[in-house]
Short mmCIF file of C-alpha atoms in Angstrom, two decimals:
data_model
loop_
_atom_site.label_atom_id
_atom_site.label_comp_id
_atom_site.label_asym_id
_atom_site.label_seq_id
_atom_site.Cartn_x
_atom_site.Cartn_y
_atom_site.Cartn_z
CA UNK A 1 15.14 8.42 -19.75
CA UNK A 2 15.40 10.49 -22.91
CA UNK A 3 17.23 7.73 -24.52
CA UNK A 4 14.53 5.14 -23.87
CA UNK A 5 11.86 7.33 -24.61
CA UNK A 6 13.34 8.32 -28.27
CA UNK A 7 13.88 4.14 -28.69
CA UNK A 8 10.37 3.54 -27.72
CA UNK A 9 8.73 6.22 -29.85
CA UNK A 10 10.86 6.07 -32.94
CA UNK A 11 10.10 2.22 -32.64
CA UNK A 12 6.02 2.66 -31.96
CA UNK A 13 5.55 5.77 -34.06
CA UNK A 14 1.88 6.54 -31.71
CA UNK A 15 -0.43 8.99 -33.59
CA UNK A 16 -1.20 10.40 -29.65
CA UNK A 17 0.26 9.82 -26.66
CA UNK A 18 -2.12 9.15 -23.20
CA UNK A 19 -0.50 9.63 -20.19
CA UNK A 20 -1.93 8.65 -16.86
CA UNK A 21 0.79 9.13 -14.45
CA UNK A 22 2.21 12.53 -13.38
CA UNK A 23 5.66 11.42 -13.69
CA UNK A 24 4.90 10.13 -17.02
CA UNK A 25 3.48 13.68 -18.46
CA UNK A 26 6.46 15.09 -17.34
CA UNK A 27 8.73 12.90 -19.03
CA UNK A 28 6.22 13.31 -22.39
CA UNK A 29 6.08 16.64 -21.90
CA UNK A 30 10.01 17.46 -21.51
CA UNK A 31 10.82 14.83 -24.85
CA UNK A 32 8.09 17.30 -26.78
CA UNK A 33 10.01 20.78 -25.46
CA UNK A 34 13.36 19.18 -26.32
CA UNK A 35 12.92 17.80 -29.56
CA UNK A 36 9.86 19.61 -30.87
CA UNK A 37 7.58 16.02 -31.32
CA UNK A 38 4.34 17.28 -32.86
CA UNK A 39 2.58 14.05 -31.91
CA UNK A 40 0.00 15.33 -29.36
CA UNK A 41 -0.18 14.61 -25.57
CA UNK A 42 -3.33 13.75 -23.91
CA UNK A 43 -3.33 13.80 -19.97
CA UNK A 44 -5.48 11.79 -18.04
CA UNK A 45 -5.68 12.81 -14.41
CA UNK A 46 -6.04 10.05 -12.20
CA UNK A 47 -6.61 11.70 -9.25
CA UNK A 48 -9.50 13.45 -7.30
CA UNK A 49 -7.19 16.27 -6.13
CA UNK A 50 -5.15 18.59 -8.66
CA UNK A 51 -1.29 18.45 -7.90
CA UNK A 52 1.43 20.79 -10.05
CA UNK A 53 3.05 17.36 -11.14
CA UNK A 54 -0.83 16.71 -13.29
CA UNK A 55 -0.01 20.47 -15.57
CA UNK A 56 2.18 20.69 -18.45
CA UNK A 57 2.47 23.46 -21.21
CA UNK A 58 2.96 20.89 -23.64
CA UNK A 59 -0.64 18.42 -23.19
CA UNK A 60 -2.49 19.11 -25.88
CA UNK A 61 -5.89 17.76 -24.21
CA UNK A 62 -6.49 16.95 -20.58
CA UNK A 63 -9.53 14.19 -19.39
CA UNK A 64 -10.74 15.45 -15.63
CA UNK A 65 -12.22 13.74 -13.36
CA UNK A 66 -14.08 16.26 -12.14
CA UNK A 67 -15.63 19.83 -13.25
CA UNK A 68 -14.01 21.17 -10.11
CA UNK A 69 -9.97 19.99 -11.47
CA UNK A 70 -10.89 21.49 -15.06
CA UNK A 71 -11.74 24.52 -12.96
CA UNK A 72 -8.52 24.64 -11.28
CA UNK A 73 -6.77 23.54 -14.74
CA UNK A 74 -8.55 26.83 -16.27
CA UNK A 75 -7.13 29.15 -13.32
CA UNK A 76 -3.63 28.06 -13.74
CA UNK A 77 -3.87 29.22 -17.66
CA UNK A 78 -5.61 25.76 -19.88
CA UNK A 79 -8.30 27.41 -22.08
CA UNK A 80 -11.74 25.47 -21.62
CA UNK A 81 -12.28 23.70 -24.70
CA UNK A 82 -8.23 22.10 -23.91
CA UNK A 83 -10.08 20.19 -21.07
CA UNK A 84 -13.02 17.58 -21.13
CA UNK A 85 -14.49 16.64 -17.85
CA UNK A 86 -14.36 12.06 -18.33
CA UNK A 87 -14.34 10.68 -15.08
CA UNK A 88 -11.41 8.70 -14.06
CA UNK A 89 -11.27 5.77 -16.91
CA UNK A 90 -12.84 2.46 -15.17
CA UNK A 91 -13.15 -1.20 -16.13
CA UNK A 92 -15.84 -1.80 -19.31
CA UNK A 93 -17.76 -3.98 -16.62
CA UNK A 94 -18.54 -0.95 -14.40
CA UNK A 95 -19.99 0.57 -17.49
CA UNK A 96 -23.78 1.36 -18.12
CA UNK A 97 -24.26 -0.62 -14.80
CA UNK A 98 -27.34 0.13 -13.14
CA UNK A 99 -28.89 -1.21 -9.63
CA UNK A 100 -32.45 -0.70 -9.96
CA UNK A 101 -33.11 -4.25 -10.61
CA UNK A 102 -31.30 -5.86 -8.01
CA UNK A 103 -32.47 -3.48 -5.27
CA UNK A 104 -33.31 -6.08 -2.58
CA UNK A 105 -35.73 -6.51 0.06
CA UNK A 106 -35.14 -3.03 2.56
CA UNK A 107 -35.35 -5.43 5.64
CA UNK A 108 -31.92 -6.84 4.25
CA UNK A 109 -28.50 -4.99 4.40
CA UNK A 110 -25.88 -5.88 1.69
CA UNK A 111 -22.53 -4.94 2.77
CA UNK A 112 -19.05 -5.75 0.34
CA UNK A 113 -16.05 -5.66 2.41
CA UNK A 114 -12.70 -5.16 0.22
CA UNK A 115 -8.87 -4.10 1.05
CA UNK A 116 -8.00 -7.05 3.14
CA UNK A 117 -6.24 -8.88 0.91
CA UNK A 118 -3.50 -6.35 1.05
CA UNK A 119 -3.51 -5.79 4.73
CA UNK A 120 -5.25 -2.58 4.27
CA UNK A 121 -8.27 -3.24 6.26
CA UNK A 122 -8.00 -3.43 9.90
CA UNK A 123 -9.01 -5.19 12.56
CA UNK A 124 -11.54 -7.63 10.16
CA UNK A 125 -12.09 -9.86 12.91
CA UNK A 126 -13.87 -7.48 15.24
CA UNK A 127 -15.51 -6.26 11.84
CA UNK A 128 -16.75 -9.42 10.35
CA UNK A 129 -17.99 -10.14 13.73
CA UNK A 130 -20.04 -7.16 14.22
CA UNK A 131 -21.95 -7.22 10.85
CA UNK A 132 -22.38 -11.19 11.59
CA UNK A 133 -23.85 -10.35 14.95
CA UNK A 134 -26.25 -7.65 13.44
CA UNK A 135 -29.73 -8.80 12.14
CA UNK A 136 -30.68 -8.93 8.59
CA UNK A 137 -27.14 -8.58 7.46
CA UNK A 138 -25.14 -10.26 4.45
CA UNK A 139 -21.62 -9.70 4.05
CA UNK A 140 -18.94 -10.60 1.35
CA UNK A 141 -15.07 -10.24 1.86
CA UNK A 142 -13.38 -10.00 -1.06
CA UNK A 143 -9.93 -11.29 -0.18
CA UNK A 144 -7.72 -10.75 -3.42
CA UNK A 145 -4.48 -12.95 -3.75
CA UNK A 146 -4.09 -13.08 0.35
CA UNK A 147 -4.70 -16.95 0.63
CA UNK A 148 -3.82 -16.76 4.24
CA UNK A 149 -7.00 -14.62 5.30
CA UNK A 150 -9.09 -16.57 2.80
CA UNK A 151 -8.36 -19.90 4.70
CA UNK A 152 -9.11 -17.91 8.34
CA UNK A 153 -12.09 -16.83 7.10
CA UNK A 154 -13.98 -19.26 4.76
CA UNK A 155 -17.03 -20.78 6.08
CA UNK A 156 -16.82 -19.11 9.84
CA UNK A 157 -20.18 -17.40 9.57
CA UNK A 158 -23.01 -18.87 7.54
CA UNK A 159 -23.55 -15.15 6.50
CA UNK A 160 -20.29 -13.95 5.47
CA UNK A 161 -19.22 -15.02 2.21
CA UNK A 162 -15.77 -14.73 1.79
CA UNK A 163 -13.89 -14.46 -1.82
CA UNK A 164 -10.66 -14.87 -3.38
CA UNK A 165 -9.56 -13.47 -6.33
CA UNK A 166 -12.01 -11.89 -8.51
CA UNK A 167 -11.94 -10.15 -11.98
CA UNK A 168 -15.78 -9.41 -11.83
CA UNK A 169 -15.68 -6.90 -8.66
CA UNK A 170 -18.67 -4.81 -11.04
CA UNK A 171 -20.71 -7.77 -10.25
CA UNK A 172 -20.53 -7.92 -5.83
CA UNK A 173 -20.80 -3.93 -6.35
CA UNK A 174 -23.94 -3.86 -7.58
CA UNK A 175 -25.05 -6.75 -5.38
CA UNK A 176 -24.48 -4.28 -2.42
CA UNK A 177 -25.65 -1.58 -0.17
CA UNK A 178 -22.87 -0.51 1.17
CA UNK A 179 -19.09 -1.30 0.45
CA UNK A 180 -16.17 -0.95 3.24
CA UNK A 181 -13.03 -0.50 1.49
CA UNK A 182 -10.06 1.75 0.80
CA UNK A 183 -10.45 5.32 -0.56
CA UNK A 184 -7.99 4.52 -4.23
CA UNK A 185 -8.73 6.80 -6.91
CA UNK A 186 -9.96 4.00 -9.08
CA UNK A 187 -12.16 1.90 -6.71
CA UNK A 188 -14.24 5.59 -5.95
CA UNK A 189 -14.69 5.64 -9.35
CA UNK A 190 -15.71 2.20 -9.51
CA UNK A 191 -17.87 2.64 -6.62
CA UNK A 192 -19.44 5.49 -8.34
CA UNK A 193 -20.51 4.15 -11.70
CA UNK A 194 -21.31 0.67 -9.72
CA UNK A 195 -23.56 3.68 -7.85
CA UNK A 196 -23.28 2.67 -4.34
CA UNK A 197 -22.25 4.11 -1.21
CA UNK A 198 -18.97 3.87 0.72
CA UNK A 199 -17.45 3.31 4.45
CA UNK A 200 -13.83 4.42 4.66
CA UNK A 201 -12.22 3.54 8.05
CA UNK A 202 -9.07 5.82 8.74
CA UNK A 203 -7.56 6.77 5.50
CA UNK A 204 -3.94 7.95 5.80
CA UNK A 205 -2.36 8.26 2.56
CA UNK A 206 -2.69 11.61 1.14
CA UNK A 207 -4.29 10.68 -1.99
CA UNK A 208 -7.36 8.99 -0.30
CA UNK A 209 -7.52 11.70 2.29
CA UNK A 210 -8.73 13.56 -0.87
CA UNK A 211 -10.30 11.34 -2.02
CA UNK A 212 -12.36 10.36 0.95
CA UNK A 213 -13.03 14.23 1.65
CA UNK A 214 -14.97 14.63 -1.75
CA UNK A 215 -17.15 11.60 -1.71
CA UNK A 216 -18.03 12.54 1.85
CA UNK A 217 -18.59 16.00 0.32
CA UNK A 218 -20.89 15.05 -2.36
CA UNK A 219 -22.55 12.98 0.51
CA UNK A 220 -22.03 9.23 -0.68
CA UNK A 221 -19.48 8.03 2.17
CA UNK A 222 -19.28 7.61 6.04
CA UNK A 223 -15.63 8.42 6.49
CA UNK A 224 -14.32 7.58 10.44
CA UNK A 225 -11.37 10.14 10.25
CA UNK A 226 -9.75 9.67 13.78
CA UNK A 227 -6.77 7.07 13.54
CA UNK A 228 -7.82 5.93 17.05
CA UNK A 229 -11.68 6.51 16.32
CA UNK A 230 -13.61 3.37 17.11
CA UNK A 231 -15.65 2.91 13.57
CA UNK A 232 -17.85 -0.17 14.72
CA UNK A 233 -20.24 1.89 16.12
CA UNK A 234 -20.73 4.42 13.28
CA UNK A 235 -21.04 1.22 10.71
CA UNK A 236 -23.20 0.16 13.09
CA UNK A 237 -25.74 3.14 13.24
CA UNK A 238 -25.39 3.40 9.43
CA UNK A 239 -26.49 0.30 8.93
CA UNK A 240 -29.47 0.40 10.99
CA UNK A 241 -30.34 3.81 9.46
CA UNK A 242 -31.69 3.21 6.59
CA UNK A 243 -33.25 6.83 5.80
CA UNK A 244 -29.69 8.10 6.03
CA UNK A 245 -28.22 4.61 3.32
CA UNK A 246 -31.34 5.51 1.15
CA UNK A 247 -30.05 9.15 1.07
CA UNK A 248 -26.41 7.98 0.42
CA UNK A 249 -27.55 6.15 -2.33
CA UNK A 250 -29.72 8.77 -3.74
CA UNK A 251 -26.57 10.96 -3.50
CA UNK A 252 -24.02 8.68 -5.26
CA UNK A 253 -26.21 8.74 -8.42
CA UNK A 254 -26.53 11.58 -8.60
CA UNK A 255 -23.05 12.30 -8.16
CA UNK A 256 -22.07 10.38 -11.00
CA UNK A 257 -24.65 11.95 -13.16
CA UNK A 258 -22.83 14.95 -12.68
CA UNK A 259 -18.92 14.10 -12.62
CA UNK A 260 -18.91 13.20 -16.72
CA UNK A 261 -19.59 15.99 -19.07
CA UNK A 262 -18.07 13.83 -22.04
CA UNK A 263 -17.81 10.18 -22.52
CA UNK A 264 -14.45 8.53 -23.20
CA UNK A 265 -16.14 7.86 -26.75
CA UNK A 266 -16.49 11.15 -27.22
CA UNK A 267 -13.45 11.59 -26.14
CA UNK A 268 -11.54 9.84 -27.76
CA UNK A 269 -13.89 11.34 -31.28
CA UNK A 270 -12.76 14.58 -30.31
CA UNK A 271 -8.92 13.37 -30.15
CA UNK A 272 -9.34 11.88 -34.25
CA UNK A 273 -10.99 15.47 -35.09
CA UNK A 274 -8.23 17.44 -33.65
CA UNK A 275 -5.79 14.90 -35.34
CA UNK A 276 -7.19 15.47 -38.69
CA UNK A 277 -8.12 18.94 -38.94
#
């Protein structure tokens, strides 16, 4: 690893270096002790919750995702001004997005479904039949590269649309009311700026445990927690309560109103000034 690392960066000569992997700030970080590199480190954390692999003596500036991680980063010994509270970086589409203007008719539920196209949502026939048997529903299904489920599930209900593969996921975000999908570090940021709320059926992996915990916290997401917890009928009353979804949606902006102290423009002015001074 050392030897690739001192190829690469003798070869690339980077003015900064941005890590957004743990394992990757440790490498940076252990090349810097050893050899005394004065080009500095930036650390992105990329997730929700802080883990010891995310802190190194040798970053120079950290982007959080949240104010609560630069509080933790401040207890474990990072002065303040070493931290600036970004969000996790998203797509430019999901960018200055806002929903006002494609609120829709209340009487009509919008509902994105995502994650099957790499097996990770379950049982999506009993759930595309439910929200096809509800009233006043729409549905999309997002299928990614899984061509398979695309061809089960094309044209079966005249109000489910179902989708490939799609670079413009900003756009079916802010078309909807509610999106079903995975808890991924990225996608709940994506949800947030797209400002919309969430259903998360079962998470397992650690990661979107956490991750599902705090958006349920800050009161944007239905979470069904219970491996063997039927979710159809909590979708079900969610959807039909729409006091409770206007809440939710209420909640999620403001949530992201508050996760982003800085912008990765500043950001990344802040970076140039420290570079120069």
């Amino acid at each position: 690893m050392y030897k690739k690392l001192k190829k690469i960066l003798e070869k690339e000569q980077p003015d900064v270096i941005v890590c957004t992997h743990p394992m990757c700030v440790k490498a940076i970080a252990s090349y810097k002790e050893k050899t005394g590199l004065s080009t500095p480190l930036v650390t992105c954390i990329t997730d929700i919750s802080m883990h010891p692999e995310w802190k190194a003596d040798q970053t120079d500036l950290y982007l959080a995702p949240t104010r609560e991680i630069k509080e933790h980063l401040i207890c474990e010994g990072t002065k303040a001004e070493n931290i600036l509270v970004t969000g996790i970086p998203v797509r430019q589409q999901f960018l200055n997005m806002d929903r006002k203007h494609l609120e829709n008719e209340k009487e009509v539920r919008r509902v994105l479904v995502m994650g099957g196209g790499l097996g990770l949502m379950p049982d999506l026939r009993r759930l595309l039949g439910k929200l096809h048997s509800m009233q006043s529903v729409q549905t999309i299904v997002i299928t990614g590269k899984n061509h398979k489920m695309y061809e089960e599930w094309v044209n079966r209900y005249e109000d489910v649309k179902v989708l490939g593969y799609t670079e413009n996921i900003s756009k079916y975000m802010r078309w909807a009311d509610l999106v079903i999908t995975k808890a991924g570090g990225i996608t709940l940021f994506e949800i947030l700026h797209s400002q919309v709320p969430l259903f998360v059926i079962h998470p397992f992996l650690e990661q979107e445990m956490n991750n599902a915990r705090y958006a349920a916290e800050k009161g944007f997401a239905k979470v069904v927690w219970g491996k063997h917890e039927d979710y159809i009928p909590e979708l079900e009353k969610l959807l039909n309560d729409r006091k409770l979804l206007k809440q939710m949606d209420e909640n999620v902006r403001h949530a992201r109103k508050e996760m982003i102290d800085v912008s990765l423009d500043k950001a990344v002015e802040i970076m140039e000034e420290r570079m120069t001074a």
